[in-house]
Short mmCIF file of C-alpha atoms and ligand atoms in Angstrom, two decimals:
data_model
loop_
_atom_site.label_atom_id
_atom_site.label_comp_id
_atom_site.label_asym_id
_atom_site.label_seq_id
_atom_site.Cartn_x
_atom_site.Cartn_y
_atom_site.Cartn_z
CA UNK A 1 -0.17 32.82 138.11
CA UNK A 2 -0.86 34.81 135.05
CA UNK A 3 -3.60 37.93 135.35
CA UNK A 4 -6.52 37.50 132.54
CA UNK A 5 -8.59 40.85 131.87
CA UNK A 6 -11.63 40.14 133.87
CA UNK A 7 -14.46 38.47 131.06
CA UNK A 8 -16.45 40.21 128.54
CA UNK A 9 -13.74 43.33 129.13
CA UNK A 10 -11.06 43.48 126.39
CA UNK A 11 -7.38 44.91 125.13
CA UNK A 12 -7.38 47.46 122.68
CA UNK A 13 -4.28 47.21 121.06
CA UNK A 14 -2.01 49.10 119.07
CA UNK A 15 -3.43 47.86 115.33
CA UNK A 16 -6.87 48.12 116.64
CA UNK A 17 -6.91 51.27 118.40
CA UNK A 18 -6.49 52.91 115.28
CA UNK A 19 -9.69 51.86 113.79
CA UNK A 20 -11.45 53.32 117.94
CA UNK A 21 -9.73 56.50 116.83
CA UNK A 22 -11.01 56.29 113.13
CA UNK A 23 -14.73 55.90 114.44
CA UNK A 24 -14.42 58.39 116.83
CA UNK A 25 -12.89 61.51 114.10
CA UNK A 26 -15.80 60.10 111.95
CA UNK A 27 -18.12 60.50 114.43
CA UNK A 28 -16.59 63.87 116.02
CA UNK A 29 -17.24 65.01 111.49
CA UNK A 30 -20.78 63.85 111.78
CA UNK A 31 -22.00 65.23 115.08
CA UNK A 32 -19.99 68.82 114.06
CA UNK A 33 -22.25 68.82 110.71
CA UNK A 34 -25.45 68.35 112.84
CA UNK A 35 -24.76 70.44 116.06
CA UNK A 36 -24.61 68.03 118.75
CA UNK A 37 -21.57 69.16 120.79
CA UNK A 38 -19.49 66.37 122.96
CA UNK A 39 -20.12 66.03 126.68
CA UNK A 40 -18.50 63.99 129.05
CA UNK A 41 -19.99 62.52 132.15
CA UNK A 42 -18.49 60.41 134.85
CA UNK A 43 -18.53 56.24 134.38
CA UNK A 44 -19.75 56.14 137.67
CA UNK A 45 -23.20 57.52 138.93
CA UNK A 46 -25.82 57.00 142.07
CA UNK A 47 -27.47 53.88 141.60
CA UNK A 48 -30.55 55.40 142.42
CA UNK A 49 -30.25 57.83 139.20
CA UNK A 50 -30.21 54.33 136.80
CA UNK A 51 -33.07 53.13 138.63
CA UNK A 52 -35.10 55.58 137.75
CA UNK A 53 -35.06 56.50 134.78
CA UNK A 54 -33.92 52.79 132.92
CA UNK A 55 -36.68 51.43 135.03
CA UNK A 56 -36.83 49.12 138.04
CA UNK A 57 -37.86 45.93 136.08
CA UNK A 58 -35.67 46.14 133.60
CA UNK A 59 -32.87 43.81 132.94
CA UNK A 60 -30.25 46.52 133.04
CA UNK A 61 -31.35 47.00 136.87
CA UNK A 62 -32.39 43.78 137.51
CA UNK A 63 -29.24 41.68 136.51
CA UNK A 64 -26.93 43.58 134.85
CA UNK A 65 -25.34 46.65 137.13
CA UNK A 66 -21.95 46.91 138.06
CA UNK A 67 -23.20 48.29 141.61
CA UNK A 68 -21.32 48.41 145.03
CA UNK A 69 -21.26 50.52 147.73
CA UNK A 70 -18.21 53.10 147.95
CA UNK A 71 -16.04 53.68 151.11
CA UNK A 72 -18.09 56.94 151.82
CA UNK A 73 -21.29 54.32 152.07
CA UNK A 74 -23.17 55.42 148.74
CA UNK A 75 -24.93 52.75 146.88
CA UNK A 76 -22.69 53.76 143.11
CA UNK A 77 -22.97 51.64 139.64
CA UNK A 78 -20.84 51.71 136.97
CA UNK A 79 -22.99 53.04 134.00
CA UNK A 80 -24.85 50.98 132.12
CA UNK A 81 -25.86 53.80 129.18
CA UNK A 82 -25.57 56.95 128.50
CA UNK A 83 -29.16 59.14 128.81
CA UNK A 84 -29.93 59.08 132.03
CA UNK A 85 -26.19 60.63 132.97
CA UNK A 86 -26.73 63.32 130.56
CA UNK A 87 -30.45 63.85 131.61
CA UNK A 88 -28.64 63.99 135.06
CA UNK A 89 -25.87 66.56 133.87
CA UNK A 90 -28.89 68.30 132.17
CA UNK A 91 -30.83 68.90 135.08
CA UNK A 92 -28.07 69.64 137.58
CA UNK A 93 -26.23 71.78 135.71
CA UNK A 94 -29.53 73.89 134.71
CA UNK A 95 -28.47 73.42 131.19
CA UNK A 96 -32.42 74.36 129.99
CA UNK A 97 -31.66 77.50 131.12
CA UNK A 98 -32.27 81.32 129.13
CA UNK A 99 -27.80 81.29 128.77
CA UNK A 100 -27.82 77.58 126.97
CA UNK A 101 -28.82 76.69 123.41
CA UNK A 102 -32.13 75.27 123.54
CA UNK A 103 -32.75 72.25 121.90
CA UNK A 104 -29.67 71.28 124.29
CA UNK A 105 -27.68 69.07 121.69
CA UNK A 106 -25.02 66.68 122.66
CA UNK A 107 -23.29 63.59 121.76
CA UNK A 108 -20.62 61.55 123.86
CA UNK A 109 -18.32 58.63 123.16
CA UNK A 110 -17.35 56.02 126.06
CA UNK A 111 -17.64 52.87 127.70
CA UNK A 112 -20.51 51.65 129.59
CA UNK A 113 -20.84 48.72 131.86
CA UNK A 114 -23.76 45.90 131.93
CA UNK A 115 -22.97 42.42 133.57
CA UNK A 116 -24.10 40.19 130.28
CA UNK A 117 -23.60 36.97 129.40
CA UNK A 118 -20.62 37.60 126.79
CA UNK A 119 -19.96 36.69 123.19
CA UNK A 120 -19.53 38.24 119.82
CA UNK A 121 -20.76 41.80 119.78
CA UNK A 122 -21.75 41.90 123.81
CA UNK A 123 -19.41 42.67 126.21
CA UNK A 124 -19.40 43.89 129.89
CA UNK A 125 -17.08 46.57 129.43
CA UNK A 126 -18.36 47.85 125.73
CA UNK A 127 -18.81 51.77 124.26
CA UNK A 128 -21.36 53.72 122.90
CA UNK A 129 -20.95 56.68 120.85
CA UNK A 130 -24.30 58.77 121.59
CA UNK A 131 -26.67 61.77 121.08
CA UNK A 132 -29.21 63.17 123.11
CA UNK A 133 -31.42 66.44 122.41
CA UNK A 134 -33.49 68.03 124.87
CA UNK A 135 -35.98 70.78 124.70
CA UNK A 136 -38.04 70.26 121.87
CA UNK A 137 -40.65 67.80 120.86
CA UNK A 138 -40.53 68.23 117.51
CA UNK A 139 -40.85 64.98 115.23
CA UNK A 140 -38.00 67.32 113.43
CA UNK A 141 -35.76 66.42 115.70
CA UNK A 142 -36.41 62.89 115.99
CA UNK A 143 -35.99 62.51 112.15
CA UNK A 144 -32.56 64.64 112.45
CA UNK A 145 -31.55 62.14 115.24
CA UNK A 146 -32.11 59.24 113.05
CA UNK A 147 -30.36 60.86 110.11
CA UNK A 148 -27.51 61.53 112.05
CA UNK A 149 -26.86 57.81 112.82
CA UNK A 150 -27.33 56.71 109.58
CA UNK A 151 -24.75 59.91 108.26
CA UNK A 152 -22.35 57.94 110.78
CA UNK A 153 -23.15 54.79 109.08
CA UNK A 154 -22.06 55.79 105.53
CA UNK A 155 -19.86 57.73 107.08
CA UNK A 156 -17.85 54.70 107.76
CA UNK A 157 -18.47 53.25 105.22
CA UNK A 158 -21.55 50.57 106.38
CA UNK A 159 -23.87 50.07 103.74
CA UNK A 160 -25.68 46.92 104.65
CA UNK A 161 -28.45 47.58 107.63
CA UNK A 162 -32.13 48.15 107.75
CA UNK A 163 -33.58 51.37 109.77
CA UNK A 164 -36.95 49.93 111.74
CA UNK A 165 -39.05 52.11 112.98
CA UNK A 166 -42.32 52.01 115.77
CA UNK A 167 -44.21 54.25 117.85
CA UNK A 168 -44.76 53.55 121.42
CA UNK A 169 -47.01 56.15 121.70
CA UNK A 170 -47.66 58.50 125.06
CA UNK A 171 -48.55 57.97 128.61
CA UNK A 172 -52.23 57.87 127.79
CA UNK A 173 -51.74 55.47 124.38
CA UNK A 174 -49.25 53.21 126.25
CA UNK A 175 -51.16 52.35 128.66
CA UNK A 176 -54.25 51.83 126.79
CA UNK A 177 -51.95 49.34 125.24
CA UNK A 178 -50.97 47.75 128.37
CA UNK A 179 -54.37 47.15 129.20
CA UNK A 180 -54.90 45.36 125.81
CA UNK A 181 -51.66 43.67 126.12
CA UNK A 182 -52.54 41.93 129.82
CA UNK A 183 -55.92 40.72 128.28
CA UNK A 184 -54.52 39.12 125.57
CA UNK A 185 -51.50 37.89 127.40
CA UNK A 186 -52.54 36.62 130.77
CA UNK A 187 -55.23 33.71 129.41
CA UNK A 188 -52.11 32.49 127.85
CA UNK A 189 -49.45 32.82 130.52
CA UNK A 190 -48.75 29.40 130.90
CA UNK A 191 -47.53 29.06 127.11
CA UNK A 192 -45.14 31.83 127.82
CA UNK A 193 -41.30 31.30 128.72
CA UNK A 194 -40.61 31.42 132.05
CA UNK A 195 -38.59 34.86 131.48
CA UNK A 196 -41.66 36.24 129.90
CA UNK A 197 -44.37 34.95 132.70
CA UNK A 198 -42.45 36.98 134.79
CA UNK A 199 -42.58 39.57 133.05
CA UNK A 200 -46.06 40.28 132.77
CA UNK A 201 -46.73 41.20 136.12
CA UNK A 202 -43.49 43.75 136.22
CA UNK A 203 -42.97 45.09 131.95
CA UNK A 204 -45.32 42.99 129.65
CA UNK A 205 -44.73 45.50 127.19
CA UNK A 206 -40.71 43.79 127.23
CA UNK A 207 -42.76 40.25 126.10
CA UNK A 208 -42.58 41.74 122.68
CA UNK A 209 -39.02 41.74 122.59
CA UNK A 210 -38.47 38.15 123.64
CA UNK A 211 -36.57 36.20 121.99
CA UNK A 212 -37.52 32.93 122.80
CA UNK A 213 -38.74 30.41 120.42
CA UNK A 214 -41.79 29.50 122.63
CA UNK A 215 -42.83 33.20 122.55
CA UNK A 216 -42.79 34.10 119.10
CA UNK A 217 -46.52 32.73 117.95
CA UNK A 218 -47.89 34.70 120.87
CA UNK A 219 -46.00 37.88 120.53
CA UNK A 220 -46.90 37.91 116.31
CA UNK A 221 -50.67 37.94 117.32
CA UNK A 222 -50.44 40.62 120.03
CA UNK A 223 -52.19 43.70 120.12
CA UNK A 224 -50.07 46.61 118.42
CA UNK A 225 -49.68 49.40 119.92
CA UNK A 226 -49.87 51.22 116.69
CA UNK A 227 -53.49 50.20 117.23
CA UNK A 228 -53.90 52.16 120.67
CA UNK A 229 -52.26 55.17 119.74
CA UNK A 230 -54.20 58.40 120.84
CA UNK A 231 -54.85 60.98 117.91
CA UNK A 232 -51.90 63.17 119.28
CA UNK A 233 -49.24 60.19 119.20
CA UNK A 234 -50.51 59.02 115.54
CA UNK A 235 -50.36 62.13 114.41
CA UNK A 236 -46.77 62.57 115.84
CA UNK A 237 -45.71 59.31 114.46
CA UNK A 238 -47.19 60.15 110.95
CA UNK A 239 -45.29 63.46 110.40
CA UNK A 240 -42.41 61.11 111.58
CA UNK A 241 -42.93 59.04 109.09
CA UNK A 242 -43.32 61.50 106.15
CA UNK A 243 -40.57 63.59 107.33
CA UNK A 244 -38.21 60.50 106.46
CA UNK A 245 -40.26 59.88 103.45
CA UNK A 246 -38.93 63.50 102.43
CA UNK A 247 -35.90 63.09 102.88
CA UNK A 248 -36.01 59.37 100.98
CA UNK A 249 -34.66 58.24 103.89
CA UNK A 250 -35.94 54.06 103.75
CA UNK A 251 -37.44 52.78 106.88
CA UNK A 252 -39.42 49.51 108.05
CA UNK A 253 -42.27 49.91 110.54
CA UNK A 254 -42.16 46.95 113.33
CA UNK A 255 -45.18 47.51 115.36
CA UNK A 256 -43.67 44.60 117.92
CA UNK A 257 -40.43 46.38 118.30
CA UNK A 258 -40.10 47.86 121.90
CA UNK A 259 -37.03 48.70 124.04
CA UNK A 260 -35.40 47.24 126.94
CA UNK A 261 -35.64 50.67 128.85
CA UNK A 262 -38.69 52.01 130.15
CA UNK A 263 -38.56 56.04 129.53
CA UNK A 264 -38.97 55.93 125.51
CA UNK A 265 -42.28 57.31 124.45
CA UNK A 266 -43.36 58.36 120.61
CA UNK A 267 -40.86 57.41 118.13
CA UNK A 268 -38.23 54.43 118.84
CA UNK A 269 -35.80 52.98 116.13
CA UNK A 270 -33.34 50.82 115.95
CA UNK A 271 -30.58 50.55 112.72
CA UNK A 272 -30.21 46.36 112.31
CA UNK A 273 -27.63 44.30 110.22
CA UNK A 274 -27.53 40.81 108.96
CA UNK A 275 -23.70 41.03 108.08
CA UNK A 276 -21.82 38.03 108.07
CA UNK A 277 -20.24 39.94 111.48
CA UNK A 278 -23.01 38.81 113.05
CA UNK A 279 -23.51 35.04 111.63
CA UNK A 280 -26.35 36.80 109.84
CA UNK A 281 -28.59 37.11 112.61
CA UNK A 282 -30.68 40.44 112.64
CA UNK A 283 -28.30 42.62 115.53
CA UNK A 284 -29.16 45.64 116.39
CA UNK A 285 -25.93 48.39 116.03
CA UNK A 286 -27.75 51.44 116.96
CA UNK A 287 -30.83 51.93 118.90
CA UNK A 288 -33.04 54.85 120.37
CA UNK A 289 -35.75 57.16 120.23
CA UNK A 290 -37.99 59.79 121.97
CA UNK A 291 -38.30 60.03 125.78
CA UNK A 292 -40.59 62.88 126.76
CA UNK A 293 -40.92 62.10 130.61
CA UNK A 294 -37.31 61.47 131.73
CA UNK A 295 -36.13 64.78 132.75
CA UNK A 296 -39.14 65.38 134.81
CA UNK A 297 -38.96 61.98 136.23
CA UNK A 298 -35.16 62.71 137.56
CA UNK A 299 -36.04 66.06 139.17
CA UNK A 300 -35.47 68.33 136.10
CA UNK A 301 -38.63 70.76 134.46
CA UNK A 302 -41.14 68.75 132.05
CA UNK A 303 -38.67 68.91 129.29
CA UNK A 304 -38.97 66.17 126.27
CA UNK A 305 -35.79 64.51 124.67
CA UNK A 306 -34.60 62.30 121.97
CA UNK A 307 -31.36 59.90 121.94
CA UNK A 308 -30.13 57.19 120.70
CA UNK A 309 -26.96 55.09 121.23
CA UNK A 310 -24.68 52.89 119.36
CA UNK A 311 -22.27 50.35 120.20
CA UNK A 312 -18.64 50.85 119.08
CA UNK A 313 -17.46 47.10 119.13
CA UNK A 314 -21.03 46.19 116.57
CA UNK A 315 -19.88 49.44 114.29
CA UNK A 316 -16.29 47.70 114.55
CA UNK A 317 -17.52 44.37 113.42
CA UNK A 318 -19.88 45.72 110.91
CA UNK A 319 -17.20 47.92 109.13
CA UNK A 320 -14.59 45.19 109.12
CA UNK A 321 -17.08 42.71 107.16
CA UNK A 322 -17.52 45.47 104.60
CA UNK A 323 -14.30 46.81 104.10
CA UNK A 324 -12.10 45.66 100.91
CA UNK A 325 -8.78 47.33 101.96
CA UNK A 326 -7.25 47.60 104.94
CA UNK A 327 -8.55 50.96 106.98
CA UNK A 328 -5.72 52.15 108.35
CA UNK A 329 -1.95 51.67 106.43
CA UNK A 330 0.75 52.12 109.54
CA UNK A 331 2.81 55.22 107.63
CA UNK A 332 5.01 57.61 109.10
CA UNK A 333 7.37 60.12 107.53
CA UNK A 334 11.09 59.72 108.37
CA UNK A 335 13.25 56.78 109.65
CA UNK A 336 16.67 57.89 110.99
CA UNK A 337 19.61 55.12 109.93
CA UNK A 338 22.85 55.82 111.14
CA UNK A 339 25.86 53.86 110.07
CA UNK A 340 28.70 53.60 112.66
CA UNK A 341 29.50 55.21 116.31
CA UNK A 342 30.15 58.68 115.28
CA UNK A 343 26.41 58.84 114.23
CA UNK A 344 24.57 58.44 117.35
CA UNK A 345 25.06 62.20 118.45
CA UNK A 346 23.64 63.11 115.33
CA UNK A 347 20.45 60.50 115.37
CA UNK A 348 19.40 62.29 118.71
CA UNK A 349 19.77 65.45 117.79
CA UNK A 350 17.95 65.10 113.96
CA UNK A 351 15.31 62.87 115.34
CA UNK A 352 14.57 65.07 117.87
CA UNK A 353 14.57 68.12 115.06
CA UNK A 354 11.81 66.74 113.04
CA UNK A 355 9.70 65.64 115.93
CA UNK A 356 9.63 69.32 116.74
CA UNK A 357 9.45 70.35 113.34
CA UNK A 358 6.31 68.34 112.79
CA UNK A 359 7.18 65.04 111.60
CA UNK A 360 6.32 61.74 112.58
CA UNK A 361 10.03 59.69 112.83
CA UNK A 362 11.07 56.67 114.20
CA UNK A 363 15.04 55.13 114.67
CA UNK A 364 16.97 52.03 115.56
CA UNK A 365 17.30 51.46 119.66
CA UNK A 366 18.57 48.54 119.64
CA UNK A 367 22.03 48.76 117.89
CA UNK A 368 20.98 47.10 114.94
CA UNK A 369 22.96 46.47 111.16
CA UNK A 370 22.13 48.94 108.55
CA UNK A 371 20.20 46.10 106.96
CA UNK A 372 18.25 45.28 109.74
CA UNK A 373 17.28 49.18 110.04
CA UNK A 374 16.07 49.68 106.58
CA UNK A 375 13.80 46.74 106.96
CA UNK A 376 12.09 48.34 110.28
CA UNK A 377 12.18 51.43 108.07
CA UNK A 378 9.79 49.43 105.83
CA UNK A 379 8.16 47.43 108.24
CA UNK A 380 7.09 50.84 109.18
CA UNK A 381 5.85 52.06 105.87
CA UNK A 382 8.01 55.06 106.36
CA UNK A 383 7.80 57.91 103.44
CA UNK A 384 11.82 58.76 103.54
CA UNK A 385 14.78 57.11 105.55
CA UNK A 386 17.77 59.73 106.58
CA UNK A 387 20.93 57.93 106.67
CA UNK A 388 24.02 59.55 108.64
CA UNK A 389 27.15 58.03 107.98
CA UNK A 390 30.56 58.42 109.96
CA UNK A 391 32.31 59.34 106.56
CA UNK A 392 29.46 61.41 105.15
CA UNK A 393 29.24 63.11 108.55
CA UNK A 394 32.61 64.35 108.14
CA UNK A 395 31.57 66.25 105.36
CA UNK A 396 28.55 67.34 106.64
CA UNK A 397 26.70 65.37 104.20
CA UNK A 398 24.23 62.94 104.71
CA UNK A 399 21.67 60.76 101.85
CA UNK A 400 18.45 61.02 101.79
CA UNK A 401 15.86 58.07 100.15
CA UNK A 402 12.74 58.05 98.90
CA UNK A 403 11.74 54.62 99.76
CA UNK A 404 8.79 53.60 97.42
CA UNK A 405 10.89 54.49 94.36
CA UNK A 406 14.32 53.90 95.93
CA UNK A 407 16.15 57.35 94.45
CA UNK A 408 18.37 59.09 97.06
CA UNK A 409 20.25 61.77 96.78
CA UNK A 410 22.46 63.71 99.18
CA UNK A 411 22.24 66.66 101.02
CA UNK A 412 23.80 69.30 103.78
CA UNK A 413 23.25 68.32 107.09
CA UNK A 414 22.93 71.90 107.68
CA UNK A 415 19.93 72.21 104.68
CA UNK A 416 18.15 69.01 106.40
CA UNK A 417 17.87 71.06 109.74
CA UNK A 418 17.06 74.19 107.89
CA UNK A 419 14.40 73.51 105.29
CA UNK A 420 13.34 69.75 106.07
CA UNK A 421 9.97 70.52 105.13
CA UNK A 422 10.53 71.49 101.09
CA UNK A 423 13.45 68.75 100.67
CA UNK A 424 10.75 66.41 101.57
CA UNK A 425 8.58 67.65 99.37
CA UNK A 426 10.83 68.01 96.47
CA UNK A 427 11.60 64.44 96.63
CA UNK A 428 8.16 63.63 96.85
CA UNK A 429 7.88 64.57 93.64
CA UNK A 430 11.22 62.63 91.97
P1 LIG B 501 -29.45 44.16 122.96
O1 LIG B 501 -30.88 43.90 122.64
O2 LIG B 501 -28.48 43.76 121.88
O3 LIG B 501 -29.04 43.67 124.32
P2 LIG B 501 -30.03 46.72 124.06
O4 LIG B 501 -31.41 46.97 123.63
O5 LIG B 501 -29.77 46.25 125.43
O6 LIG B 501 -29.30 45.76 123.01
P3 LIG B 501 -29.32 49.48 124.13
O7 LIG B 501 -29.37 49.58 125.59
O8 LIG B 501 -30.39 50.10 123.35
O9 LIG B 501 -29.13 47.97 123.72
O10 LIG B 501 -27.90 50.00 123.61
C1 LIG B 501 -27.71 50.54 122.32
C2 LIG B 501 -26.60 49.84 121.59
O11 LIG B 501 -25.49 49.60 122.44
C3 LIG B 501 -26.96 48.44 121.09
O12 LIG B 501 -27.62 48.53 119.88
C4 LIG B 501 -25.58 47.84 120.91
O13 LIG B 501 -24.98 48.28 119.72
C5 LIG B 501 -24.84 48.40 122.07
N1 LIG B 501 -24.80 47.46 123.20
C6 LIG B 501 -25.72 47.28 124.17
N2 LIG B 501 -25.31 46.35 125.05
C7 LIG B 501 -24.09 45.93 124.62
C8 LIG B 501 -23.13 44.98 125.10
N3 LIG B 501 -23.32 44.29 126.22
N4 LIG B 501 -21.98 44.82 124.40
C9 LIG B 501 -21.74 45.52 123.28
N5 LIG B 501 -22.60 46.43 122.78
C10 LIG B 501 -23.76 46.63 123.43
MG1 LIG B 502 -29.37 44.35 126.26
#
């Protein structure tokens, strides 16, 4: 019997986990430039918490929780996203508070949990680096959200994605829009996939994001919403629009674009790529917008917020289609070679040295020849390789080698342990 990973969950390895830990200092830049300062919520919440705020009829609740109840008898679910915990963290903690910053900026990094069908790009175990701001509704801060996701694009390096924009209005305008939506929609129900039938008696709104073939004549004549939208929730959406105009920031407006959860209101967006990553089908990396009802909805004060979220593993793929060289080059500073018995004393004690000293430094464990060391020394990409020989040792001498140009030259023992830091550096420079 040999364990698998359960699906859609995977390994990150040594190779790979470098390029997690490259995202995340690029993200930890970003967020530090725009003020959103990390939180960190459990991975596990009340089911009932999800419910509410994601929205009973959506697929995350309806098919896709990692939900069981816990030895204590509470109904738990793995989380599927990150708002609603930090809405929840918000409003327990008091964070709106006169002692907190208000807007309440934050941004987190972590996995999240949604039973999916898997393949490239969707997972059941997959992470989202995310922001949310709450306290002001201020199209501002929507157009600062957005700008920090695309920052953490080029950040990285992505260049090829489309930012597409909609409105989904407020309370008043969406439902005006619902209305509209049901009249045009239900003389036609039997056209519909069976997935969107359904879903006009519990989200028609969701029809618009179907992806079915059958759908898509239907859904293209639809009633926009754009067309519903109140004078309050155009004018929102406008300054939205010129604020990002302002700041040359290039958009697309897709008045059929919705989202799968149910609290967004006012400005949604998603950032979209076509890279060869993604067999050049339109995927969306990053997603998110406005959601002015959620905090009062969960049992906080009528607070509005703005979030969006982005998956790590789609950032992954997108970056590795784009990038010419490799990201990260394996590279540490010293590799320790010792040449006969009378060495190993000194090996421990030297390595040891430099670790403490500062230096990354690797040695042989496994008793191998000198040849076979210097060739881990450059499977390594190490900077320098200290070799200790038995008759140099005797001395009190020992060679140090520069191994991209291959001079060496020898040293004190004593003057390694004392001033390791400038011999490197003078032999940097040889
Ligand atoms: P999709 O339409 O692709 O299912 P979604 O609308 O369900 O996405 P959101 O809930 O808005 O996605 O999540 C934001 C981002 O998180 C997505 O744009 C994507 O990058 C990522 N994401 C969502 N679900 C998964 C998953 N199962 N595996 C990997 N990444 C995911
Ligand atoms: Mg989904």
């Amino acid at each position: 019997m040999i364990y698998q990973r359960p699906k859609g969950t995977r390994d990150i390895l040594p190779g790979e986990s470098e390029k997690w830990q490259y995202i995340e200092r690029k993200a930890q830049e970003v967020f530090k430039r725009y003020q959103y300062k990390e939180i960190r919520t459990p991975i596990f919440e009340h089911l009932e918490l999800i419910t509410r705020s994601v929205g009973e009829s959506t697929d995350i609740v309806t098919k896709e929780m990692y939900d069981f109840e816990d030895k204590g008898g509470r109904h738990i679910t793995l989380r599927p996203e990150g708002t609603a915990p930090v809405v929840r963290a918000y409003v327990e903690n008091k964070l709106y508070g006169p002692e907190h910053q208000n807007p309440y900026k934050v941004y987190y990094i972590g996995p999240m949990f949604r039973y999916e069908r898997p393949q490239a790009g969707r997972l059941r175990q997959f992470h989202q680096i995310g922001i949310e701001v709450l306290g002001a509704d201020n199209p501002a801060i929507d157009v600062e959200g957005i700008s920090a996701a695309l920052a953490l694009f080029s950040s990285l390096g992505i260049k090829k994605f489309k930012l597409v924009i909609n409105s989904l209005g407020d309370k008043e305008s969406r439902e005006a829009h619902r209305i509209a939506l049901l009249n045009y929609l239900t003389p036609l129900a039997d056209k519909l996939s069976p997935d969107s039938k359904r879903r006009l008696k519990t989200n028609p709104l969701r029809i618009l994001d179907s992806k079915e073939a059958q759908d898509q004549p239907l859904v293209a004549d639809a009633p926009s919403i754009l067309d519903y939208l109140n004078p309050e929730s155009k004018t929102y959406f406008e300054t939205v629009k010129e604020m990002l105009n302002t700041l040359k920031i290039p958009f697309e407006v897709d008045s059929n674009m919705v989202r799968g959860l149910d609290y967004y209101n006012h400005t949604i967006f998603e950032i979209m790529s076509d890279s060869k990553a993604f067999s050049g089908v339109n995927t969306t990396i990053c997603a998110g917008g406005r959601y002015n009802g959620l905090v009062e909805e969960i049992g906080g004060p009528n607070i509005p917020g703005f979030g969006f979220g982005s998956g790590i593993e789609r950032l992954i793929l997108a970056l590795e289609a784009e990038q010419e060289k490799e990201l990260i080059d394996v590279n540490i500073d010293v590799y320790v070679i010792g040449i006969g018995e009378k060495s190993a004393v000194e090996i421990l004690k030297l390595v040891e040295h430099l670790r403490q000293i500062g230096l990354s430094v690797e040695r042989d464990y496994l008793d191998r020849k000198v040849k076979a060391q210097f060739k881990q020394a450059n499977k390594l990409g190490t900077k320098f390789s200290v070799i200790i020989g038995d008759d140099e040792l005797a001395i009190g001498k020992v060679t140090v080698k520069q191994m991209e140009t291959g001079y060496e030259t020898q040293y004190d023992l004593k003057d390694i342990y004392k001033n390791p830091a400038e011999i490197f550096q003078n032999l940097e420079h040889q």
